[in-house]
XYZ file of C-alpha atoms in Angstrom:
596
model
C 0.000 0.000 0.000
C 2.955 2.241 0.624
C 3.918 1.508 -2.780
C 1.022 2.637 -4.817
C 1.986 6.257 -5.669
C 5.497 5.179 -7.056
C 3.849 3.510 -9.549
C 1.307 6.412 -9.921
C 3.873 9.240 -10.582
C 5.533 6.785 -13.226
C 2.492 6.422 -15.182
C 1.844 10.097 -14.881
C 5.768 10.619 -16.521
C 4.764 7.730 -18.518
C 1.660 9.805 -19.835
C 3.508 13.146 -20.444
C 6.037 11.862 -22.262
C 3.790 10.454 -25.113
C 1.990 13.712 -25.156
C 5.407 15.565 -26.040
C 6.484 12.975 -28.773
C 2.648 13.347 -30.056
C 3.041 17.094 -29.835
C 6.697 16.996 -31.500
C 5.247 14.815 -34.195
C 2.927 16.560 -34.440
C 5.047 19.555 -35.923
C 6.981 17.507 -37.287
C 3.815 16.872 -39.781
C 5.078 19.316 -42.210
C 8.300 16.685 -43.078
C 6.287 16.268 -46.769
C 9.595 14.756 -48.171
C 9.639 11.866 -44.906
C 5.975 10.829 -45.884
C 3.700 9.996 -43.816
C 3.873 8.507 -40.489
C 4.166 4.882 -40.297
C 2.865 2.667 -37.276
C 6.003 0.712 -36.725
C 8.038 4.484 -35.716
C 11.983 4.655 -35.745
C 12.933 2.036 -34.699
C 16.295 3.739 -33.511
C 18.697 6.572 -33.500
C 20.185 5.983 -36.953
C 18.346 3.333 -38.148
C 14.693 2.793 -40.170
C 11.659 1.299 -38.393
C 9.831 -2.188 -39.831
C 9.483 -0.951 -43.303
C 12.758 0.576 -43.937
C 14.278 3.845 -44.591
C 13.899 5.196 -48.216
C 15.721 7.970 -49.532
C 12.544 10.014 -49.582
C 11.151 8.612 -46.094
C 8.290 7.669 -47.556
C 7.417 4.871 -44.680
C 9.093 6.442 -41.407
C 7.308 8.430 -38.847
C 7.657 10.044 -35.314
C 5.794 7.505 -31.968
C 6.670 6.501 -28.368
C 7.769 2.955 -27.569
C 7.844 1.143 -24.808
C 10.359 -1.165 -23.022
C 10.277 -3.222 -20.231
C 12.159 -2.296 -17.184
C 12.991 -4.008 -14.248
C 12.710 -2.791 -10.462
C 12.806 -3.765 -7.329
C 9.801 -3.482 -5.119
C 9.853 -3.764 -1.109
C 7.847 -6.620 0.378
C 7.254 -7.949 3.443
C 7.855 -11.569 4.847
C 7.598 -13.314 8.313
C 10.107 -15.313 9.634
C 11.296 -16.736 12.720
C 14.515 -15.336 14.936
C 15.601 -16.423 17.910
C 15.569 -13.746 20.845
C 17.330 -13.163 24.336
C 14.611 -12.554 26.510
C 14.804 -11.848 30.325
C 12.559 -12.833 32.492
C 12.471 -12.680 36.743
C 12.867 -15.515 38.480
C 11.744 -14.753 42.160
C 14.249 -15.716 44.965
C 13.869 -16.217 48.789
C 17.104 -14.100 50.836
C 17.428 -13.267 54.552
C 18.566 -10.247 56.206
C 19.116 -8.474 59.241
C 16.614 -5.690 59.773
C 16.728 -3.479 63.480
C 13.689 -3.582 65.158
C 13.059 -0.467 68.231
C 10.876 -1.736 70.954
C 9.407 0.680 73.589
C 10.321 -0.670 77.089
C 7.801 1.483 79.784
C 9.550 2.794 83.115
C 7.676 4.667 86.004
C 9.384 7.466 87.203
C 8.530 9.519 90.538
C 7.852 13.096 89.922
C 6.835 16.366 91.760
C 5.040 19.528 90.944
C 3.462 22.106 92.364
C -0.490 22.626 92.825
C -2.424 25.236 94.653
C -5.891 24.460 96.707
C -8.211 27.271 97.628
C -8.816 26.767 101.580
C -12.374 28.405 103.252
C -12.120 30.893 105.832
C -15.024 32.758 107.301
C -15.926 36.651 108.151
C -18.423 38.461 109.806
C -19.774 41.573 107.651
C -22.016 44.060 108.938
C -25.139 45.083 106.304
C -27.378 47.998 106.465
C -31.124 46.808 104.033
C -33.971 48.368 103.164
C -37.143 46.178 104.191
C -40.448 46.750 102.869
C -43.177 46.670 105.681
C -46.677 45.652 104.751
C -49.726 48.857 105.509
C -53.376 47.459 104.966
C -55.980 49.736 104.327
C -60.115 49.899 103.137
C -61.376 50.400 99.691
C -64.786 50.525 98.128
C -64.966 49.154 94.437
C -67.842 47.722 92.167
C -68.020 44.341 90.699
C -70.605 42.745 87.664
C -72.238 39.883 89.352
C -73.605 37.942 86.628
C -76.814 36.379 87.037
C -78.212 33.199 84.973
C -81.979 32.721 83.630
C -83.867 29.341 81.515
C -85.320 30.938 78.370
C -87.378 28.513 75.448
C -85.408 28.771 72.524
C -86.442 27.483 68.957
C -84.294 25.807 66.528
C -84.385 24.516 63.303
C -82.408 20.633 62.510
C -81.649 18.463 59.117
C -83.067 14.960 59.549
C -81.842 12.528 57.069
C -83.626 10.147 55.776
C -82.637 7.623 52.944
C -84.271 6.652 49.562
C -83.187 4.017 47.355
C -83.775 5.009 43.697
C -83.063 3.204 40.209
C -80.584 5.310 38.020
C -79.793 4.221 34.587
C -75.913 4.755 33.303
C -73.981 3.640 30.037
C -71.020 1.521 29.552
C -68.683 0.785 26.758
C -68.465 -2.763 25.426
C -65.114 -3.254 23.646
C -64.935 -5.876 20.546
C -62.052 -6.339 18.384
C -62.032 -6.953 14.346
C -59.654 -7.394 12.007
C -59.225 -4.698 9.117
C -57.125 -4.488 6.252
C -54.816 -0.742 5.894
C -52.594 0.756 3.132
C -49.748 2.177 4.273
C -46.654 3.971 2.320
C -43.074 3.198 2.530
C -40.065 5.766 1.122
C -37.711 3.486 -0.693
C -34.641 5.011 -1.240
C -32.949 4.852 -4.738
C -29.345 6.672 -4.876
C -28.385 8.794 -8.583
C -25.617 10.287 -9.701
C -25.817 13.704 -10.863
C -23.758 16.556 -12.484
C -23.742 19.427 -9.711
C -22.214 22.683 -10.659
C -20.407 24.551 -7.977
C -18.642 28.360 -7.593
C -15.368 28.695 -6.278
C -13.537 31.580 -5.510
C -9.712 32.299 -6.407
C -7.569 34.327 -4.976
C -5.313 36.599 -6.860
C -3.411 39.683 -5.376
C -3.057 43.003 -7.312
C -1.001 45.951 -5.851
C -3.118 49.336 -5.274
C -2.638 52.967 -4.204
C -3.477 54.079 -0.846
C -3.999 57.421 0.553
C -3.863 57.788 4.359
C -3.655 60.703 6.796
C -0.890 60.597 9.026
C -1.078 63.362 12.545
C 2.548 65.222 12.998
C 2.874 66.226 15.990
C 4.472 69.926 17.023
C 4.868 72.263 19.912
C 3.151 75.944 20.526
C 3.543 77.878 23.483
C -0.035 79.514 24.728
C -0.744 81.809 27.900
C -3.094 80.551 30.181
C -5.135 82.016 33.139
C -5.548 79.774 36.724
C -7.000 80.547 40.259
C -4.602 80.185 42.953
C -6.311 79.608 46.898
C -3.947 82.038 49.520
C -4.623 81.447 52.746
C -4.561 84.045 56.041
C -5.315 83.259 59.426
C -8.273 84.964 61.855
C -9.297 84.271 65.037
C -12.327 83.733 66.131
C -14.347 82.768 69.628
C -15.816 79.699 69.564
C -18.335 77.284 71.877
C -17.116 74.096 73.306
C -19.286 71.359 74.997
C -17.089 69.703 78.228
C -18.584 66.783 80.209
C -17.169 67.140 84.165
C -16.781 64.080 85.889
C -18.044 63.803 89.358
C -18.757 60.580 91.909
C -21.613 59.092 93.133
C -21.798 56.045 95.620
C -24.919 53.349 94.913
C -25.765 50.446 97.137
C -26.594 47.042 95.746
C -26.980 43.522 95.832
C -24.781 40.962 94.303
C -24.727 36.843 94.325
C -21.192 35.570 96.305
C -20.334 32.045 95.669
C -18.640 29.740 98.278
C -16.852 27.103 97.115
C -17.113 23.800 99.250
C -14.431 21.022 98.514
C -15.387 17.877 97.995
C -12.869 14.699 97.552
C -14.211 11.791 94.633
C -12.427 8.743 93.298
C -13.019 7.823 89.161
C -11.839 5.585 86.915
C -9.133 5.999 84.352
C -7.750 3.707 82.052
C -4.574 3.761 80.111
C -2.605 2.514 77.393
C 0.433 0.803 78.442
C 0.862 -1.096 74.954
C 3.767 -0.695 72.561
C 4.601 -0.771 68.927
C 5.944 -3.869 67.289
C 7.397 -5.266 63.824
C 4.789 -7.833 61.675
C 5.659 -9.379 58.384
C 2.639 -9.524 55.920
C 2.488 -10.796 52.372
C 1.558 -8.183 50.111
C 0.803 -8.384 46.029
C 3.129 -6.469 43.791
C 1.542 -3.658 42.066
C 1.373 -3.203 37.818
C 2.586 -0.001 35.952
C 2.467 0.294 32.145
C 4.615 3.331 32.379
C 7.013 2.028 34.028
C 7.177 -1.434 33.129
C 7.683 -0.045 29.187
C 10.617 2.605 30.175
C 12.206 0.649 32.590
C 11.612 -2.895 32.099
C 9.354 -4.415 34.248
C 6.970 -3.348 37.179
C 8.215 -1.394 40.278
C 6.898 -1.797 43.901
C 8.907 -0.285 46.729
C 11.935 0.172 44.760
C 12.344 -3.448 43.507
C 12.032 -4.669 40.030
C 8.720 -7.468 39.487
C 8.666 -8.778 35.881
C 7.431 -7.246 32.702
C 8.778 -6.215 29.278
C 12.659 -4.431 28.685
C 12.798 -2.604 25.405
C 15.578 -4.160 24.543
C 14.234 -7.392 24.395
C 11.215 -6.847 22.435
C 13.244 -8.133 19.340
C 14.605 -6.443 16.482
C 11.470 -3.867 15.434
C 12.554 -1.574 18.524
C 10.706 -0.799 22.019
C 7.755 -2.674 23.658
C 5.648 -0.299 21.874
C 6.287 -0.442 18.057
C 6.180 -4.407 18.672
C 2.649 -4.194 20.017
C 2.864 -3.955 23.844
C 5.960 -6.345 23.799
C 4.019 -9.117 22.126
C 6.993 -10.556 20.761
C 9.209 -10.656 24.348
C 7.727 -10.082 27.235
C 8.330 -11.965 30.396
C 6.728 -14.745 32.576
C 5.333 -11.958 34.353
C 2.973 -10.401 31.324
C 4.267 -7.629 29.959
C 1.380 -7.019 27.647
C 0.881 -9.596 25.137
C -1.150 -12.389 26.001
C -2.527 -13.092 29.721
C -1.927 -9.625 31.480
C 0.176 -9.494 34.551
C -0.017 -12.253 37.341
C 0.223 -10.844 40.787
C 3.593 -11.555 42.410
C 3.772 -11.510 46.443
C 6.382 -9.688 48.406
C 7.261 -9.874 51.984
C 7.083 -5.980 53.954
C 7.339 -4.917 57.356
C 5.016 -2.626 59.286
C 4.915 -1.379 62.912
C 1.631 -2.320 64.408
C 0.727 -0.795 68.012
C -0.547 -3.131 70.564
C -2.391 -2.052 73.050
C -2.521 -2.578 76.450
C -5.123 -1.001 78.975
C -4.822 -0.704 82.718
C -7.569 0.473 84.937
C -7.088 2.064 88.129
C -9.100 4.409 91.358
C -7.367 7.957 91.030
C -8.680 10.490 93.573
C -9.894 14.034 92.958
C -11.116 16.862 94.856
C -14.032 18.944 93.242
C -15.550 22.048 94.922
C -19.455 22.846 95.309
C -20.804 26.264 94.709
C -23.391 27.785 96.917
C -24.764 31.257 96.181
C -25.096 33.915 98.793
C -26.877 37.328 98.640
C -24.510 39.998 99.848
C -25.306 43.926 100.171
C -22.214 45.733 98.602
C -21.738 49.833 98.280
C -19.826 50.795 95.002
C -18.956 54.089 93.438
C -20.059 55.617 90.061
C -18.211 57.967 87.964
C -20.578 60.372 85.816
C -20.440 62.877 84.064
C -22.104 66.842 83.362
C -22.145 68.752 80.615
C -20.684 72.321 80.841
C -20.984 74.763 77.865
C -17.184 77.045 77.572
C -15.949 79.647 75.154
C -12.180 79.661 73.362
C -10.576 81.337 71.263
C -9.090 79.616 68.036
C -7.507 80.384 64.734
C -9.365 79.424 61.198
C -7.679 79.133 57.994
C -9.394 81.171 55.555
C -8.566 81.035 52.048
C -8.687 83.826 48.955
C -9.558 82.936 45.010
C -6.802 85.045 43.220
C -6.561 85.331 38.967
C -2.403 84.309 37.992
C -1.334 83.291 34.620
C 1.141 81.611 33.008
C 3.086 80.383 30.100
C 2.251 76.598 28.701
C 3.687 74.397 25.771
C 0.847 72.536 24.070
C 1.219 69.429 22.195
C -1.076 69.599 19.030
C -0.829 67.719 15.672
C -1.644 68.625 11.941
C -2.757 66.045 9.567
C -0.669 65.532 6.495
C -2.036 62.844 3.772
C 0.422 60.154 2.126
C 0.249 58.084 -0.757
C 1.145 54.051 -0.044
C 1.022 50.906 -2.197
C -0.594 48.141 -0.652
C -1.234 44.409 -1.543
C -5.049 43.745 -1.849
C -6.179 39.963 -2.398
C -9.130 39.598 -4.376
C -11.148 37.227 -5.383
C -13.179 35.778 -8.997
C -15.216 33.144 -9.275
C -15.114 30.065 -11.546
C -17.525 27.561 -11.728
C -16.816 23.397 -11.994
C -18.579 20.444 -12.534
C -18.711 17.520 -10.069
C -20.810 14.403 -9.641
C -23.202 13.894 -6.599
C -25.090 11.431 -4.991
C -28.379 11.743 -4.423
C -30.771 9.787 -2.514
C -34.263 9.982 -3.623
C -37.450 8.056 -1.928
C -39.835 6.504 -4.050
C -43.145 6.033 -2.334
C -44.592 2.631 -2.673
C -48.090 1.447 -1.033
C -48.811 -1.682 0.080
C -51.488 -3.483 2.419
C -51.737 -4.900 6.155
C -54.340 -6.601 8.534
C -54.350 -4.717 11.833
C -56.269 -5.653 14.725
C -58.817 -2.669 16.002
C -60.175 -2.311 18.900
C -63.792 -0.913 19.034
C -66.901 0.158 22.045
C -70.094 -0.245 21.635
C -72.212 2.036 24.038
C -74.988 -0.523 25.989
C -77.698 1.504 28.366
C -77.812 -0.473 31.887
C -79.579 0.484 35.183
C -78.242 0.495 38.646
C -80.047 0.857 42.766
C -78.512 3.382 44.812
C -79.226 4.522 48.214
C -79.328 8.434 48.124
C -79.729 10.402 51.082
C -82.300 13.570 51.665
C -82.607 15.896 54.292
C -86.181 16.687 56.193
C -86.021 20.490 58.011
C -87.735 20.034 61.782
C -88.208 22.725 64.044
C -87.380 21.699 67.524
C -87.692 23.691 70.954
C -84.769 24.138 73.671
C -83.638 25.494 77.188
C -80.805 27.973 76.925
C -78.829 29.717 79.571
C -79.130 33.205 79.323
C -76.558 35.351 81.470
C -77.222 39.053 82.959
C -74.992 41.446 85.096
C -75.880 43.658 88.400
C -74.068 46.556 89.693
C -72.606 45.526 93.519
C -70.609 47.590 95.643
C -68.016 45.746 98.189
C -65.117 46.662 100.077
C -61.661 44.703 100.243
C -58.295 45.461 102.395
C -55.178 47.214 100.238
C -51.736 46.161 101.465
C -49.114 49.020 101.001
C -45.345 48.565 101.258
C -44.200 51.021 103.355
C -39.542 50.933 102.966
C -37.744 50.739 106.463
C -34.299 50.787 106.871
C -32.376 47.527 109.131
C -29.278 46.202 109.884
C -28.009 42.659 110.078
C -25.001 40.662 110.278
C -24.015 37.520 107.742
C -21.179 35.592 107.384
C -19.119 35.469 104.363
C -16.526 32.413 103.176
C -13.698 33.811 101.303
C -11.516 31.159 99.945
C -7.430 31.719 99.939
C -4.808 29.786 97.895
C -2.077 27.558 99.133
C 0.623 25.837 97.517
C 1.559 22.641 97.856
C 4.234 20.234 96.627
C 2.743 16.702 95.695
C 4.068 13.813 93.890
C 2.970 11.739 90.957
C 3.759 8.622 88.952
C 5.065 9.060 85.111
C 5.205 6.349 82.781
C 8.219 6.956 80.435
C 8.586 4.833 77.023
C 12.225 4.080 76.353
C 13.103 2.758 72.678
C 15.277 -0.379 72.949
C 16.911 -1.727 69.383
C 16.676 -5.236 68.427
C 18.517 -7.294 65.415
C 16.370 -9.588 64.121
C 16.529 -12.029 60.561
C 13.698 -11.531 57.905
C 13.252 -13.966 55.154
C 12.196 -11.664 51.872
C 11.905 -12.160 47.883
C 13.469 -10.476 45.289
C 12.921 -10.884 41.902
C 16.472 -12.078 39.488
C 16.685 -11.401 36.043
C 17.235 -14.550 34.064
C 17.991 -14.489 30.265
C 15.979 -17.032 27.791
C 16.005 -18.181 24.418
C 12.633 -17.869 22.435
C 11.448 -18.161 18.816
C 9.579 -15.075 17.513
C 8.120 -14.120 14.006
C 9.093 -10.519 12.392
C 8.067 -8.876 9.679
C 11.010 -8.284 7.246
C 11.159 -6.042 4.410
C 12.997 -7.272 1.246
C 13.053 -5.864 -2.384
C 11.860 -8.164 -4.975
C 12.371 -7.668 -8.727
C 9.402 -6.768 -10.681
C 9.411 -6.017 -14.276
C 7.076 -3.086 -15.400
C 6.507 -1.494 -18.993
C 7.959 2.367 -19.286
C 7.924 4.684 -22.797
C 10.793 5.772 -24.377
C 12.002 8.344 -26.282
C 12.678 7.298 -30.272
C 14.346 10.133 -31.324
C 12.344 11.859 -34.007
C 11.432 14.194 -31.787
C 14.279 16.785 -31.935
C 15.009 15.466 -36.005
C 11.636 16.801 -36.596
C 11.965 20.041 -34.599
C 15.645 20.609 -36.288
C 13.569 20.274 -39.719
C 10.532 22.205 -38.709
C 12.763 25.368 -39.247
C 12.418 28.154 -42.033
C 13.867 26.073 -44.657
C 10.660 23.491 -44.383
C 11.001 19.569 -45.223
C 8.239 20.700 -48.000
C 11.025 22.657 -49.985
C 14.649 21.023 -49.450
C 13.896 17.888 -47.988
C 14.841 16.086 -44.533
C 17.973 15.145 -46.058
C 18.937 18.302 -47.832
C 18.301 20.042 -44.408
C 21.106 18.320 -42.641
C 18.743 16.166 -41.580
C 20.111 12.381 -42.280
C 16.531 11.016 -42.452
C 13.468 10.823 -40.109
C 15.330 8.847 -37.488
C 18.980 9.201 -38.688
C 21.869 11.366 -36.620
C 23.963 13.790 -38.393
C 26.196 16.422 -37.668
C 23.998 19.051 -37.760
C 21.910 17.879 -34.017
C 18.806 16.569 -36.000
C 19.267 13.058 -35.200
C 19.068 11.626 -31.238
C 18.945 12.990 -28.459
């Protein structure tokens, strides 16, 4: 397939070169002394074709031969090789890992804590105690009063009545029926579609653009400038004067009351240790193709080298190594197997102890407690100062500017403009047209036919009674009573109350601390490791070889350039081939009519 435009282009060259021998013989037409043109040609350089060479070339004519050429062509063919192919072979090694242990040690330890020790005081209060007054008052209540009136009322009785009511249903029935229906059938033609395209050609045109210059100009110019002067003015100021005020209160106290607990804690006194645990190796196509084979942890697993792929290159180019992969499956047939490896891992095991620890917690009880306290507040007081403003005065200055303006100046350019005009071709389309066609089918209908049935149904009326009833009624009446008013009346007391204030103390206590020590260990680990092993295996590659293959070619006879030497002002017509220099239609002289 790679092959086909070689032999393409040649039967192109094969094509043009006939048309320029036809063309030169064409021309060559006017030879009236060489006679016509005779189907056999020249049959070489110097030489006459089947029918000879006369003097007046009465039989000998311009044509392209052909000849037989052979070349080689490439083709490909499998066979077998023999390739070095590594595989991994696993292997079971020891080796001496170190293990740390942690080896708990209780250690004796003090610190420092502080407890908060009750003391009581005797405080002296001064309270305000509201004392009950009672006095008379005369007020007027509503005392409702309740009467038995007849009241009439009007109910719904229902009553029911069973009645015949007549309703329609649907009856369905099927029946067959027969139904045209039409089908497109498509039906594909080939017509002659002309289309517009649009070529581009460029043509270079005259431009005219305007261009700004830019120049300088010096202009006068009027601004405001703000100058400022001072005055002083009086002005009124708003201070607030802080003065005292003493306010008596009440406030909660809390006394804290210590109270001694035991709970329950529980702690770890495990440790970390080494396990061994059998673990798949993992698959990578990336790096089993670069680096030749699978990597877990650092260590090689199986899987496909590029250099062993055979002769074609890499893993890839061979098809995923199809042609040497390793007992691991680099790609080709089965996918990868999983191979097991041996790693270590620290594990913590635990180990919980439960033990009574004692704790002191302290109760809060709330006290009221009358306290005095002092306020700070604050009047207003209106004073008058003096200050200076900044006042500020528009005055007129002007000044000397440089402007920046530009003039427009207009320029001639050429520039390249692409254009387009339209030709119009001729292609063949496609086209798919329907056809309709009808044809017939028995469908199944489905159809109702309306029947008139009847029905009993209990329907219920309602029968107005009028009906006669006691009723409450309720009325009010004016009363007047008298009732006792209690009035608190404030009265001033003193009393005494006790107050626990609670004072720190430090203390030095000692606790236990458990302290984790890591200890090293050697200890022997049996592991795997995968070992490259080199293999002999048979593979089949594609080979590309150049066979011979003999094809047909035209050739140049020669009577192209005779005729084109003759085709000159002197004319065969007049002279004659050979009076022309020219040796004959197909002979070489002296002159350059003859080969090329």
């Amino acid at each position: 397939m790679k092959f086909r435009p070689f032999f393409a282009l040649m039967g192109l060259a094969a094509m043009c070169v006939a048309s320029s021998l036809q063309a030169q013989c064409n021309s060559c037409g006017g030879c009236s002394s060489c006679g016509t043109v005779a189907t056999s040609g020249c049959s070489s350089c110097g030489g006459n074709g089947a029918a000879g060479m006369a003097g007046n070339g009465s039989a000998c004519g311009c044509g392209v031969s052909y000849t037989t050429k052979t070349v080689m062509v490439p083709q490909y063919v499998s066979e077998t090789q023999t390739v070095t192919v590594t595989e991994m072979k696993q292997e079971t090694r020891q080796r001496t890992v170190n293990v740390v242990k942690s080896v708990p040690s209780t250690e004796t330890r003090t610190r420092t804590i502080t407890k908060m020790v009750p003391r009581q005081e005797t405080k002296t209060q001064e309270y305000t105690e509201m004392v009950p007054s009672v006095t008379q008052e005369t007020y007027t209540v509503q005392v409702p009063v309740t009467t038995q009136v007849d009241q009439e009322y009007t109910v719904s009785v229902p009553k029911m009545e069973t009645i015949e009511v007549p309703y329609t249903v649907s009856v369905p029935y099927t029946e067959v029926q027969q139904q045209e229906y039409t089908v497109n059938v498509p039906v594909t033609e080939m017509i002659e579609q002309s289309y517009t395209v649009c070529v581009p050609y460029t043509e270079m045109i005259e431009q005219s653009y305007v261009v700004n210059v830019p120049y300088t100009e010096t202009v006068t110019r009027n601004y405001n400038v703000q100058v400022p002067h001072t005055e002083t003015v009086e002005q009124s100021y708003q201070v607030r004067v802080p003065y005292q005020e003493t306010v008596t209160a009440t406030r909660n106290v809390c006394q804290r009351i210590p109270v001694t607990s035991y709970r329950t804690v529980s702690r770890d006194m495990g440790s970390y240790q080494t396990e061994q645990v059998q673990v798949p190796c993992g698959t990578s196509h990336s790096a089993g193709h670069a680096h030749g084979g699978r990597r877990l942890g650092g260590r090689l697993c199986g899987g496909c080298r590029a250099s062993t792929c055979g002769s074609c290159g890499g893993c890839s180019s061979c098809g995923s190594c199809n042609s040497g992969c390793d007992s691991c499956g680099g790609g080709a047939a089965g996918g990868c197997a999983p191979a097991m490896t041996t790693v270590c891992r620290r594990v913590w095991v635990p180990n919980v102890v439960t033990e009574q620890v004692p704790y002191t917690s302290y109760t809060t009880q709330t006290v009221q407690q009358p306290y005095t306290y002092t306020v700070n507040k604050c009047r207003v007081e209106t004073r008058t100062r003096s200050v200076n403003v900044t006042r500020y005065t528009t005055e007129t200055q002007s000044r000397e500017v440089a402007v920046q303006r530009c003039r427009q100046e207009t320029k001639v350019r050429q520039v390249p403009v692409t254009r387009m005009r339209q030709e119009t071709r001729t292609r063949q389309v496609p086209v798919t047209k329907c056809v309709q066609e009808t044809r017939t089918r028995d469908i199944t209908v489905t159809k109702c036919r309306q029947e008139e049935r009847t029905r009993q149904q209990q329907v219920c009326k309602m029968v107005q009674e009028t009906r006669t009833r006691k009723v409450n009624q309720t009325t009010c009446t004016s009363e007047e009573r008298t009732r006792d008013v209690t009035t608190m009346v404030p009265t001033t007391k003193t009393r005494e109350y006790t107050v626990t204030v609670c004072e720190p103390v430090s203390e030095e206590q000692e606790y236990q601390v458990t302290v984790y020590n890591q200890v090293t260990e050697e200890k022997t680990e049996d592991y795997t490791v995968c070992v490259p092993v080199q293999v002999q295996k048979e593979v089949q590659v594609q080979k590309c070889v150049m066979v011979a293959q003999e094809v047909t070619v035209p050739v140049s006879n020669g009577c192209g350039g005779a005729v084109s030497a003759c085709g000159g002002s002197a004319g065969c017509a007049s002279a004659g081939c050979a009076s022309a220099g020219c040796g004959g239609c197909g002979a070489a002289v002296s002159s350059g009519c003859g080969c090329r």
